[in-house]
Short mmCIF file of C-alpha atoms in Angstrom, two decimals:
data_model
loop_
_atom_site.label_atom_id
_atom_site.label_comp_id
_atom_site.label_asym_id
_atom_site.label_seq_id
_atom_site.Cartn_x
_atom_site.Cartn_y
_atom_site.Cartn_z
CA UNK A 1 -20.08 -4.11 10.52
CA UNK A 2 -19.02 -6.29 13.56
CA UNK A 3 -14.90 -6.92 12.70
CA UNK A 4 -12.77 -9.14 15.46
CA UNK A 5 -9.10 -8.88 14.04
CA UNK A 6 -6.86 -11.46 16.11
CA UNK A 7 -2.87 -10.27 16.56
CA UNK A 8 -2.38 -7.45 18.47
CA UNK A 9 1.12 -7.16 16.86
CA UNK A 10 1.69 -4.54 13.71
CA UNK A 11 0.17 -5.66 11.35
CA UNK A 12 -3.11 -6.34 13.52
CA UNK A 13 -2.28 -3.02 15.59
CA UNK A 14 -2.33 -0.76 12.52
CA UNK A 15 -5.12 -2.59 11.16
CA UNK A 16 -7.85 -2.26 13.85
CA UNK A 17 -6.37 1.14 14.30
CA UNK A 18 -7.55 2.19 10.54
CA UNK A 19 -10.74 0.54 11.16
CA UNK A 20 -11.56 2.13 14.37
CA UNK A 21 -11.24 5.28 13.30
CA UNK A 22 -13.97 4.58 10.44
CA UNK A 23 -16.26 3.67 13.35
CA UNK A 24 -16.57 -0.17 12.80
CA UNK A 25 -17.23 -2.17 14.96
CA UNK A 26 -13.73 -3.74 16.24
CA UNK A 27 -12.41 -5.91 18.76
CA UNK A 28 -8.43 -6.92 19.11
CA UNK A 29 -8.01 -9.79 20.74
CA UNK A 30 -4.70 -10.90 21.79
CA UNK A 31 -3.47 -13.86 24.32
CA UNK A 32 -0.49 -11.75 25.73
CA UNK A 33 -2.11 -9.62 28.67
CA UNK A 34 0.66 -6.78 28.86
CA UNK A 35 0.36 -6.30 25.16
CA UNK A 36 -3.23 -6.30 25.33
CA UNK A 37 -2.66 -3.46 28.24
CA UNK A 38 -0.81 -0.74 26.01
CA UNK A 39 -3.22 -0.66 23.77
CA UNK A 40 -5.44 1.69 26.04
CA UNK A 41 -5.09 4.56 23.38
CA UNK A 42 -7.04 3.15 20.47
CA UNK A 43 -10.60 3.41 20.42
CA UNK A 44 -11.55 0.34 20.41
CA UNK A 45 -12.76 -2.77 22.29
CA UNK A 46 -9.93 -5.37 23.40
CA UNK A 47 -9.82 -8.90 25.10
CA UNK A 48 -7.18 -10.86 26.31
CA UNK A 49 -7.71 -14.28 24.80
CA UNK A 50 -6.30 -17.28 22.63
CA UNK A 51 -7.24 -16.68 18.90
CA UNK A 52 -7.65 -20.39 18.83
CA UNK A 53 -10.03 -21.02 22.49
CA UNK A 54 -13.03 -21.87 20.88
CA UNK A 55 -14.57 -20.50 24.49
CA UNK A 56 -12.62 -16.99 23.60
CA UNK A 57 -14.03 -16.94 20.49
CA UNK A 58 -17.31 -17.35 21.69
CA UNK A 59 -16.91 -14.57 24.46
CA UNK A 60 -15.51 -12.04 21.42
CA UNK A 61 -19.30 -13.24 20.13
CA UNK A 62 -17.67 -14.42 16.86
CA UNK A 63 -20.95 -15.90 15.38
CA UNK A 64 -21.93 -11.89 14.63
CA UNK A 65 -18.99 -11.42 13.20
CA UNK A 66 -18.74 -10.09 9.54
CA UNK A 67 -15.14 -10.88 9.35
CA UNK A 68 -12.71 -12.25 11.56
CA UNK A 69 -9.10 -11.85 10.33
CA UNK A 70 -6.12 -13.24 12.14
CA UNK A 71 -2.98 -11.48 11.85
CA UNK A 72 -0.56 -13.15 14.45
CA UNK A 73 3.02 -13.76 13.44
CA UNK A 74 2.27 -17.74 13.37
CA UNK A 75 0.73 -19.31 10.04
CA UNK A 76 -0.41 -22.28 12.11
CA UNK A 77 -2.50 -20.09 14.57
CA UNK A 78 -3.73 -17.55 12.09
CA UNK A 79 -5.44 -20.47 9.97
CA UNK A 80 -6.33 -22.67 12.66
CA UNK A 81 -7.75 -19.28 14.30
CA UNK A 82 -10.18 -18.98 10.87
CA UNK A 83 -11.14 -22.56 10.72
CA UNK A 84 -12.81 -22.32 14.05
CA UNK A 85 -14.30 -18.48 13.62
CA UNK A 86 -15.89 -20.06 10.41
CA UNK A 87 -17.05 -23.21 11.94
CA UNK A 88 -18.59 -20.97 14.63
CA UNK A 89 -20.53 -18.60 12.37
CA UNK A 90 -18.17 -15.28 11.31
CA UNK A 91 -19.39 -14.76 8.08
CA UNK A 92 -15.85 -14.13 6.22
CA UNK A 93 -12.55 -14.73 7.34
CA UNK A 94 -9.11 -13.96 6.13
CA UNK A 95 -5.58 -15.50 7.52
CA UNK A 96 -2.57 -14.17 7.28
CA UNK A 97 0.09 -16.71 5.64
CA UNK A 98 3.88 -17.20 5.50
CA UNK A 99 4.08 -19.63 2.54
CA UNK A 100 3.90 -18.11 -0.82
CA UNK A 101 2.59 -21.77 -1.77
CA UNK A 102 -0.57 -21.94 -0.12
CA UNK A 103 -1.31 -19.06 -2.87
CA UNK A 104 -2.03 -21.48 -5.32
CA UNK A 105 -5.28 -21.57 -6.96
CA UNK A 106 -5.81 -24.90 -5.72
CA UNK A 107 -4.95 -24.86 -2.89
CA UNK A 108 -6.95 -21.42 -2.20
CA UNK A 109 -10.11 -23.35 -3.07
CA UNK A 110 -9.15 -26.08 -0.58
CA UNK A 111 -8.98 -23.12 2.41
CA UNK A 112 -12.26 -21.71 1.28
CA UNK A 113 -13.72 -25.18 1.62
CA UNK A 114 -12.31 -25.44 5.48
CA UNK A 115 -13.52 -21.83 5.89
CA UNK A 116 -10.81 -19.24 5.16
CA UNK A 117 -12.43 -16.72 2.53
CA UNK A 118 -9.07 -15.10 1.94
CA UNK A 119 -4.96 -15.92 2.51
CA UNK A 120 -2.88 -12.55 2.70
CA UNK A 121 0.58 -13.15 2.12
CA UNK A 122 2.63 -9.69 3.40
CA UNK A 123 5.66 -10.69 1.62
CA UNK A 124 4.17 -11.16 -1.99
CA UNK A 125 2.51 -7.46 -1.94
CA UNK A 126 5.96 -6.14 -0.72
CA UNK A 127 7.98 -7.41 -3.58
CA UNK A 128 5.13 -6.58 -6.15
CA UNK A 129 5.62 -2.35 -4.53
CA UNK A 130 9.27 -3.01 -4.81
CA UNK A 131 8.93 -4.22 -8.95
CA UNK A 132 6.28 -1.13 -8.58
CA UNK A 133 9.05 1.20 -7.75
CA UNK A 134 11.87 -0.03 -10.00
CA UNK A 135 9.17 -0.26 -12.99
CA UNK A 136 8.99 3.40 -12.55
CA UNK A 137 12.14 4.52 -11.14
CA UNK A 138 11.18 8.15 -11.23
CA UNK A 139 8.23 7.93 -9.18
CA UNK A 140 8.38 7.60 -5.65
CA UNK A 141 5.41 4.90 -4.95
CA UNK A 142 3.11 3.93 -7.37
CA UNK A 143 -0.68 2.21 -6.16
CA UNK A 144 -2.79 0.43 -8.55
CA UNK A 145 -6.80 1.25 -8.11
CA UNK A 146 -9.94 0.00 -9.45
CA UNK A 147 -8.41 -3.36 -10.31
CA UNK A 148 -5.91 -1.40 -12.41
CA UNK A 149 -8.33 0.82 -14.53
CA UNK A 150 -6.22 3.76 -12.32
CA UNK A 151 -2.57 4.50 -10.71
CA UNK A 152 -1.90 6.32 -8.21
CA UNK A 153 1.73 7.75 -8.60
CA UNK A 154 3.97 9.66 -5.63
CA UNK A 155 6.38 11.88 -7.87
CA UNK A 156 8.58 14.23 -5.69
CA UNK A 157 8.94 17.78 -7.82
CA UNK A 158 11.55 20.13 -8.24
CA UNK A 159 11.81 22.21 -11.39
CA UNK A 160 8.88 21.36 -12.94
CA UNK A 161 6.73 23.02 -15.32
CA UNK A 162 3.68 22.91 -12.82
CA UNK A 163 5.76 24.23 -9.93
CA UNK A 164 4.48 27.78 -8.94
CA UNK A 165 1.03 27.23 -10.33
CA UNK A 166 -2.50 27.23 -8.90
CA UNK A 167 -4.29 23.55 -9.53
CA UNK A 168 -7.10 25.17 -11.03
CA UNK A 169 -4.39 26.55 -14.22
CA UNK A 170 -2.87 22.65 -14.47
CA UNK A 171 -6.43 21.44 -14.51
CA UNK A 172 -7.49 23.66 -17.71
CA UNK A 173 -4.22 22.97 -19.48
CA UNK A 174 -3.87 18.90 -18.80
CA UNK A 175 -6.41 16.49 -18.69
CA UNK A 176 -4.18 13.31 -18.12
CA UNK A 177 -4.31 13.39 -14.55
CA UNK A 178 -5.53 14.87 -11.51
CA UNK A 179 -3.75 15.72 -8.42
CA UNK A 180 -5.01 14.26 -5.89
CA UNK A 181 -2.95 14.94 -2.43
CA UNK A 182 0.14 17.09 -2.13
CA UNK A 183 2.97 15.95 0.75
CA UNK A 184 4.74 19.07 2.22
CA UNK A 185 7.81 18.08 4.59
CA UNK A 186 5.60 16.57 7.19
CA UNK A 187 1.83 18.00 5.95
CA UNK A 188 -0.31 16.11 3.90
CA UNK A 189 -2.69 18.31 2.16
CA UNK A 190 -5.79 17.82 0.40
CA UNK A 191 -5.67 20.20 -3.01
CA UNK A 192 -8.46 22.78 -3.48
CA UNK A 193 -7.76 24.73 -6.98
CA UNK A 194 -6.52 27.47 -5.72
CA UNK A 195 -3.43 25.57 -4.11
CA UNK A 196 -0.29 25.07 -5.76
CA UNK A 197 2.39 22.92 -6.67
CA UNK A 198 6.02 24.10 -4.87
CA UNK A 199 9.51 22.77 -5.72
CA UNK A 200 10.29 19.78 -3.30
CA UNK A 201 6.70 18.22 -2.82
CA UNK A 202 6.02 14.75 -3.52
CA UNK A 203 2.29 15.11 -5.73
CA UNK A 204 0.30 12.64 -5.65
CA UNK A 205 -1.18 11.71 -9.16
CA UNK A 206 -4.27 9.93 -10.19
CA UNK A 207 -4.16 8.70 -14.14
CA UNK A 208 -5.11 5.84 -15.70
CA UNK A 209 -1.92 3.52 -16.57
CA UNK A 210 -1.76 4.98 -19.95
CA UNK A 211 -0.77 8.67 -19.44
CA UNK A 212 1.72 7.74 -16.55
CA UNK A 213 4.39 8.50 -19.42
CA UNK A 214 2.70 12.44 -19.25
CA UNK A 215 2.65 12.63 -16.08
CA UNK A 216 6.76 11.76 -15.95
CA UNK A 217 7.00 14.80 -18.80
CA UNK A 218 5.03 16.93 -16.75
CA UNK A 219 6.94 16.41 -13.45
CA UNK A 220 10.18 16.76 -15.81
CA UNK A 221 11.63 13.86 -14.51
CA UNK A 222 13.88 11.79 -17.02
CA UNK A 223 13.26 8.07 -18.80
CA UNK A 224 15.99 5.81 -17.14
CA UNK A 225 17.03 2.20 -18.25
CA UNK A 226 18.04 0.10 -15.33
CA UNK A 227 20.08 -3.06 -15.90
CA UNK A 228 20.57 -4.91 -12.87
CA UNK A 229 18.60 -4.78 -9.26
CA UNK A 230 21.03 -5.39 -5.96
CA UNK A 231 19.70 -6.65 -2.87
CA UNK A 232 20.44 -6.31 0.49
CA UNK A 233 19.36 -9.05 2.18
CA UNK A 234 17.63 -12.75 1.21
CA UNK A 235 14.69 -12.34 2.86
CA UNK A 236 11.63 -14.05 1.40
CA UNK A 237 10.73 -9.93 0.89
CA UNK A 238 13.74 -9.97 -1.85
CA UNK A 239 12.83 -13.45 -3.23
CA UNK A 240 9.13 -12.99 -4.00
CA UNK A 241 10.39 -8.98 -5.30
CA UNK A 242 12.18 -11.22 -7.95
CA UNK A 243 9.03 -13.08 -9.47
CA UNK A 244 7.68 -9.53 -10.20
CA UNK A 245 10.74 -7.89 -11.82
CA UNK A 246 10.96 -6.53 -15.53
CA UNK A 247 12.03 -9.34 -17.94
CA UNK A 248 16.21 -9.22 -18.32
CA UNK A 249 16.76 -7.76 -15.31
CA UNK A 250 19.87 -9.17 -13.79
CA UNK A 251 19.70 -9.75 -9.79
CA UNK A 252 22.56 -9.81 -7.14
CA UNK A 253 21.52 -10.37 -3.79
CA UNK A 254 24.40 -9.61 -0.99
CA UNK A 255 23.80 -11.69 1.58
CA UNK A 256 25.71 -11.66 4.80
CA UNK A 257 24.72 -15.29 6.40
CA UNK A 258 26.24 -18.28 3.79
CA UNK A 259 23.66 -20.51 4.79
CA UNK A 260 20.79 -18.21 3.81
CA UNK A 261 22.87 -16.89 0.23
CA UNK A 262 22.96 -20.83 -0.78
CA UNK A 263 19.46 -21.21 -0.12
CA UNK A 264 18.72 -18.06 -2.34
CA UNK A 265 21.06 -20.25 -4.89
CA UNK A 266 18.52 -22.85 -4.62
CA UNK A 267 14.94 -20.97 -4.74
CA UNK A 268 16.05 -17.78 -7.01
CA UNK A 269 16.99 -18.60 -10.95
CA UNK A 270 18.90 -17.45 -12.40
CA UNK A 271 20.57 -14.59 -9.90
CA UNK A 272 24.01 -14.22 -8.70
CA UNK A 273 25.01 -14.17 -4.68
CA UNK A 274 28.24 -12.34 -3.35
CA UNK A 275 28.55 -12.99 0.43
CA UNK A 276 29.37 -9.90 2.38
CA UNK A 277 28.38 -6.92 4.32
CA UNK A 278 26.09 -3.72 2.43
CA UNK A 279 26.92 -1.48 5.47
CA UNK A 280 30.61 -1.86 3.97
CA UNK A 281 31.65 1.36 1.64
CA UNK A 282 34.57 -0.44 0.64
CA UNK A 283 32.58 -3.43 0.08
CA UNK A 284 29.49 -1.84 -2.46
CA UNK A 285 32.34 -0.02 -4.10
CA UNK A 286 34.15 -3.10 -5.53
CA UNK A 287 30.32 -4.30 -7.20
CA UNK A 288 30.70 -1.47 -9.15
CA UNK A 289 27.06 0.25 -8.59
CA UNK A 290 26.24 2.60 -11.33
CA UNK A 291 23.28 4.54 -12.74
CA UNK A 292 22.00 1.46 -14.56
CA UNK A 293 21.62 -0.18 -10.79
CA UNK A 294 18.83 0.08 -8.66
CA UNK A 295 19.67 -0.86 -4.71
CA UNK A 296 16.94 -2.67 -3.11
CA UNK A 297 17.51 -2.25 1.00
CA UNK A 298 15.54 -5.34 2.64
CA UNK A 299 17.76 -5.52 5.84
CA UNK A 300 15.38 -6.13 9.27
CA UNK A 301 16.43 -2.78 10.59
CA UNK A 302 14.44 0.37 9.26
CA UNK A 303 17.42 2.80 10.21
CA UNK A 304 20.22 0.80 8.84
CA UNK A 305 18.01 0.29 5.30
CA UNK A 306 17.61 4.21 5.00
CA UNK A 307 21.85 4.43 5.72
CA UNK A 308 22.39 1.71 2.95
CA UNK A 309 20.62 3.34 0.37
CA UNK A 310 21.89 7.11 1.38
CA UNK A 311 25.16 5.01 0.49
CA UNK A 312 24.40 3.93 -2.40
CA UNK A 313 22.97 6.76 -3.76
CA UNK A 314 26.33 8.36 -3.31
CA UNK A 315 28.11 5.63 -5.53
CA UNK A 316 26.07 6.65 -7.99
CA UNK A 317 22.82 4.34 -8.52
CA UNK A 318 20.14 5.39 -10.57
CA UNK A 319 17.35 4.11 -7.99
CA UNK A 320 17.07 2.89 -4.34
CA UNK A 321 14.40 1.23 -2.21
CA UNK A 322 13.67 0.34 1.06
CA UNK A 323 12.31 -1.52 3.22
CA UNK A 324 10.75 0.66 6.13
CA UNK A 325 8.91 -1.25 8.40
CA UNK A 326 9.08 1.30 11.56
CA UNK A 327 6.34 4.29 10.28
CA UNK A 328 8.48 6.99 12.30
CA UNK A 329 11.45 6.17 9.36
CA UNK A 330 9.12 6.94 6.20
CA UNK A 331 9.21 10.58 6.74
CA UNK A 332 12.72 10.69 7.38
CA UNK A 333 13.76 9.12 4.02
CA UNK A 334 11.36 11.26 2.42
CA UNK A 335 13.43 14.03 3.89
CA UNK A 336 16.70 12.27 2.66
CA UNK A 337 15.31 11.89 -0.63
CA UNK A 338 16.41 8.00 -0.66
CA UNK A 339 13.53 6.94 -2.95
CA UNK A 340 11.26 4.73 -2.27
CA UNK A 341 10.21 2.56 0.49
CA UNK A 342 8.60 -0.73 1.62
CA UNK A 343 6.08 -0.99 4.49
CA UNK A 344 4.49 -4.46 4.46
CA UNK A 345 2.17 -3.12 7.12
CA UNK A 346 0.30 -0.32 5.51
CA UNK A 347 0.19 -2.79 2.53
CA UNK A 348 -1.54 -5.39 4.21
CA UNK A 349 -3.72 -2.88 5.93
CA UNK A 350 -4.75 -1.83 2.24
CA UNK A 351 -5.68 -5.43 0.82
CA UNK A 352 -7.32 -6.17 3.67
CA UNK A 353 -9.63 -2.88 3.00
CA UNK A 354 -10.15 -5.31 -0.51
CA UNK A 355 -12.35 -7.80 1.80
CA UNK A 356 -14.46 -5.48 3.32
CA UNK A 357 -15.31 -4.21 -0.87
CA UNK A 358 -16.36 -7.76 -1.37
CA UNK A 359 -18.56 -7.47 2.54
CA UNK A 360 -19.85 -3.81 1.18
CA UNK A 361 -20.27 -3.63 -2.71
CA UNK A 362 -20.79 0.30 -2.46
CA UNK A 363 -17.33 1.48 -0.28
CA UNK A 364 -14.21 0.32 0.11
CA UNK A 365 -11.04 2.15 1.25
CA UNK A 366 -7.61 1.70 -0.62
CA UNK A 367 -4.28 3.35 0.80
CA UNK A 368 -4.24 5.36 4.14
CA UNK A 369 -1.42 8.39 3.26
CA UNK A 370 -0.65 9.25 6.75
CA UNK A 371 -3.65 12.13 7.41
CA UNK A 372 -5.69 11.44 4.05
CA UNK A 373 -7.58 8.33 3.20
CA UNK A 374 -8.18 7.31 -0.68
CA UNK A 375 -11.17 5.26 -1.25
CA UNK A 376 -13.10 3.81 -4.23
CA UNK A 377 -17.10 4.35 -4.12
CA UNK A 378 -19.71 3.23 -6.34
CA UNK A 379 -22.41 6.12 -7.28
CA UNK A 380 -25.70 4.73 -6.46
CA UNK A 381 -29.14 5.77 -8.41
CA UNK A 382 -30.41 8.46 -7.15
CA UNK A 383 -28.05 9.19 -4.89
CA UNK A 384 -26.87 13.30 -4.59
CA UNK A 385 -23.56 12.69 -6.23
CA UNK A 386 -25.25 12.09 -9.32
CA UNK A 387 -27.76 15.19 -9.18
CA UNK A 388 -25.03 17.78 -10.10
CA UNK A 389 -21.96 18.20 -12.36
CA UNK A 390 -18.99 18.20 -10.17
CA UNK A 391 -18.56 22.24 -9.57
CA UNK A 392 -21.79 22.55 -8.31
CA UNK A 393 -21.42 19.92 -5.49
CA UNK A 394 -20.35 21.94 -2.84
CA UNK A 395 -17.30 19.99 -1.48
CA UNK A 396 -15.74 20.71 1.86
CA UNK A 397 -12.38 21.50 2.21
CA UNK A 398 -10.33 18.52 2.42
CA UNK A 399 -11.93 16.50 -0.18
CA UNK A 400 -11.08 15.88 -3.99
CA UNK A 401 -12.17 13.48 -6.43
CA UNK A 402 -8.98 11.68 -8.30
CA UNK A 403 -11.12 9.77 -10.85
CA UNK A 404 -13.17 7.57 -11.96
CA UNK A 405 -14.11 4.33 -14.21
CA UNK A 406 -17.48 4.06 -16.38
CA UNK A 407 -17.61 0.82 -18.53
CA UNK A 408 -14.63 -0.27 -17.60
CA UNK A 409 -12.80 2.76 -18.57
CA UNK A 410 -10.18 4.92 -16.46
CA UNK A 411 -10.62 8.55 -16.48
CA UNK A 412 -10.00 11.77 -15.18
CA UNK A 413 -12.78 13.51 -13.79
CA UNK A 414 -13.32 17.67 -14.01
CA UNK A 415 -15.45 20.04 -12.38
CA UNK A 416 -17.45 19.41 -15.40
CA UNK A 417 -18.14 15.80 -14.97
CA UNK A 418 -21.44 14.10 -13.74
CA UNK A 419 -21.90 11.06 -12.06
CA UNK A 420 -23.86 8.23 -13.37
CA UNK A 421 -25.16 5.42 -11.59
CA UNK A 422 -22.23 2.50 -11.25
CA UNK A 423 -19.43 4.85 -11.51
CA UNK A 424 -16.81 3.74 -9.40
CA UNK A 425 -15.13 7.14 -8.24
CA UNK A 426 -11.93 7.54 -6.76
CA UNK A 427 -11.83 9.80 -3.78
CA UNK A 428 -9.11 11.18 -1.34
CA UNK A 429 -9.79 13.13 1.17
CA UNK A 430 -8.87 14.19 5.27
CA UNK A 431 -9.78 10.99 7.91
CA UNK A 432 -12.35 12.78 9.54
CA UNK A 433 -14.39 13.80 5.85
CA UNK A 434 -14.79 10.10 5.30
CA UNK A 435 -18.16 9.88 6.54
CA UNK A 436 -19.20 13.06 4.97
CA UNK A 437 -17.88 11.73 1.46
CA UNK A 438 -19.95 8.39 1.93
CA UNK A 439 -23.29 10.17 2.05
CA UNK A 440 -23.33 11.66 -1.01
CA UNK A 441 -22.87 8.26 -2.88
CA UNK A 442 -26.08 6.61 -1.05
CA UNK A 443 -30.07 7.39 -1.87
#
């Protein structure tokens, strides 16, 4: 698969990074020479060139191209970039946007008629992982997969019940989930059954959306009943977080600029705005946070989001989140056990992976988690992974199947369980097993 990806910035950085390393076939193209130049350590192919020169284009040979995406900072250029990669024979092409608008049915169909098979809009999958986290405040990050038919949930453990035992014990005694992945201070490991759960790893969890309330039983983590969500910072981040929020929630966004908190007046219902500064103590002690608060950090630096919430976790709220858009910070608020964060980056990267499921009916990856990839595969006829019940497989280390859906149906899967053709199977394992995993789903 021949990909060009247009923005050599972060989003288009980490993007053609993640696709590299699956061995596609990837050019970033950028028009800024210098930051074309320090991108020497990926492996992959680079140009210096105008997304929009219809002569670049041709020289990136964007009539072979399978997909083109543009991912520059400017809406303008990304979809005027698109347009032209259509019009010049890429066979899909996605654009990233800055208007929540342009989201509209309608006016999706209108894009797809000009040549843009798909609009990503970074801000709208933030603020539905920021409803994810405050939906289930006890779980650090939660990912749908399979359209939904499974969740992926990020629990950090202490004193729970499954602490101290070998995965193969939890697997006989609970069939609600699976764990999948297992973060150790800065190791990502992929579970084999004789590995075990230890007090202060965050366990990754696959279940379908059903038995999530097990899962919080089983991690002993308590039901809490948040009230009200503050915000730090009116960034279109916080306002589209707002159309995804549990019914009655009340929102207060602290906003330090008074032209941006009256626009938030203006676009958000229904919400109150106090004008002032969140790195104030004094300041976030007179709103009176308490456990029934959850403190959403949205500020533009990654540092000073992880301080705010370390703050207001020591005032007492019953969850924080925030916004981390520099990777180096994600492990660090692990560490600090702030909660959850943001990254509109990786999340991007992920629905992105979406359009190449639509290019490739029988792969398509879902979440990177740092070392580990999770990916959804559909089990072809014939094809070895439907041969043998799980157990007798053979698996290399570094591999683990999280589950599956047959008919429409979520479900764990077992050591006992045999693939059928048309099974969509959820697997996470190490970067470089990836291309070991995809075999056994082909003839």
């Amino acid at each position: 698969m021949k990909i060009i990806v247009a923005g050599a910035h972060e989003v288009g950085t980490h993007l053609a990074r993640l696709l590299a390393r699956d061995n596609k076939d990837v050019i970033l193209m950028d028009e800024d020479p210098e930051r074309v130049a320090q991108l020497t350590f990926l492996n992959l192919m680079t140009m210096v060139g105008s997304p929009t020169s219809i002569n670049a284009l041709r020289e990136a040979e964007v009539s072979a191209a399978d997909l083109f995406i543009a991912v520059t900072p400017n809406e303008s250029v990304n979809i005027h970039a698109c347009i032209l990669a259509s019009n010049l024979g890429a066979r899909k092409t996605l654009a990233r946007i800055d208007k929540y608008e342009l989201l509209k049915p309608e006016n999706q169909e209108f894009y797809k008629k000009i040549g843009i098979s798909r609009l990503i809009y970074p801000e709208m999958l933030g603020g539905e992982a920021v409803a994810q986290a405050i939906r289930r405040p006890w779980a650090r990050a939660t990912f749908e997969l399979c359209d939904g038919k499974l969740l992926l949930l990020a629990v950090k453990v202490y004193d729970a019940p499954i602490c101290g035992k070998k995965l193969m014990d939890i697997g006989r005694q609970h069939s609600e989930y699976h764990i999948a992945a297992i973060k150790r201070e800065d190791h990502l490991i992929v579970p084999g059954g004789n590995d075990e759960v230890l007090p202060g790893d965050i366990v990754f969890f696959v279940t379908p959306p059903e038995k999530t309330d097990q899962v919080r039983m089983f991690c002993n983590k308590p039901e809490r009943h948040l009230n009200r969500v503050v915000i730090m910072g009116g960034s279109r981040l916080g306002v589209q977080a707002t159309y995804f929020l549990p019914n009655g929630m009340r929102v207060l966004f602290i906003e330090n600029d008074r032209h941006v908190a009256e626009h938030l007046l203006e676009v958000v219902h229904d919400c109150e705005v106090v004008h002032g500064d969140a790195s104030d103590v004094d300041f976030l002690n007179e709103l009176g946070l308490n456990s029934g608060d959850v403190f959403v950090a949205l500020g533009n630096n990654s540092g000073s989001n992880v301080l705010a919430c370390l703050t207001a976790k020591r005032l007492g709220v019953g969850k924080t989140v925030a916004e981390v858009e520099d990777v180096a910070y994600i492990s660090l608020a692990d560490k600090l056990n702030i909660g959850s964060t943001v990254n509109k980056k990786l999340l991007a990267a992920s629905s992105i992976y979406q359009l190449l499921l639509d290019a490739d009916k029988t792969s398509a990856k879902c979440y990177s988690l740092v070392d580990a990839e999770i990916a959804s595969l559909v089990a072809q006829a014939g094809s070895k992974i439907t041969r043998k019940p799980v157990m007798e497989l053979g698996l290399p280390k570094g591999i683990t199947f999280g589950g599956m859906v047959r008919n429409g149906e979520g479900m764990n899967v077992t050591g006992q369980t045999q693939f059928q053709e048309g099974d969509r199977v959820v697997i996470v394992c190490m970067n470089e097993k990836f291309s070991q995993v995809e075999k056994l789903f082909l003839k």
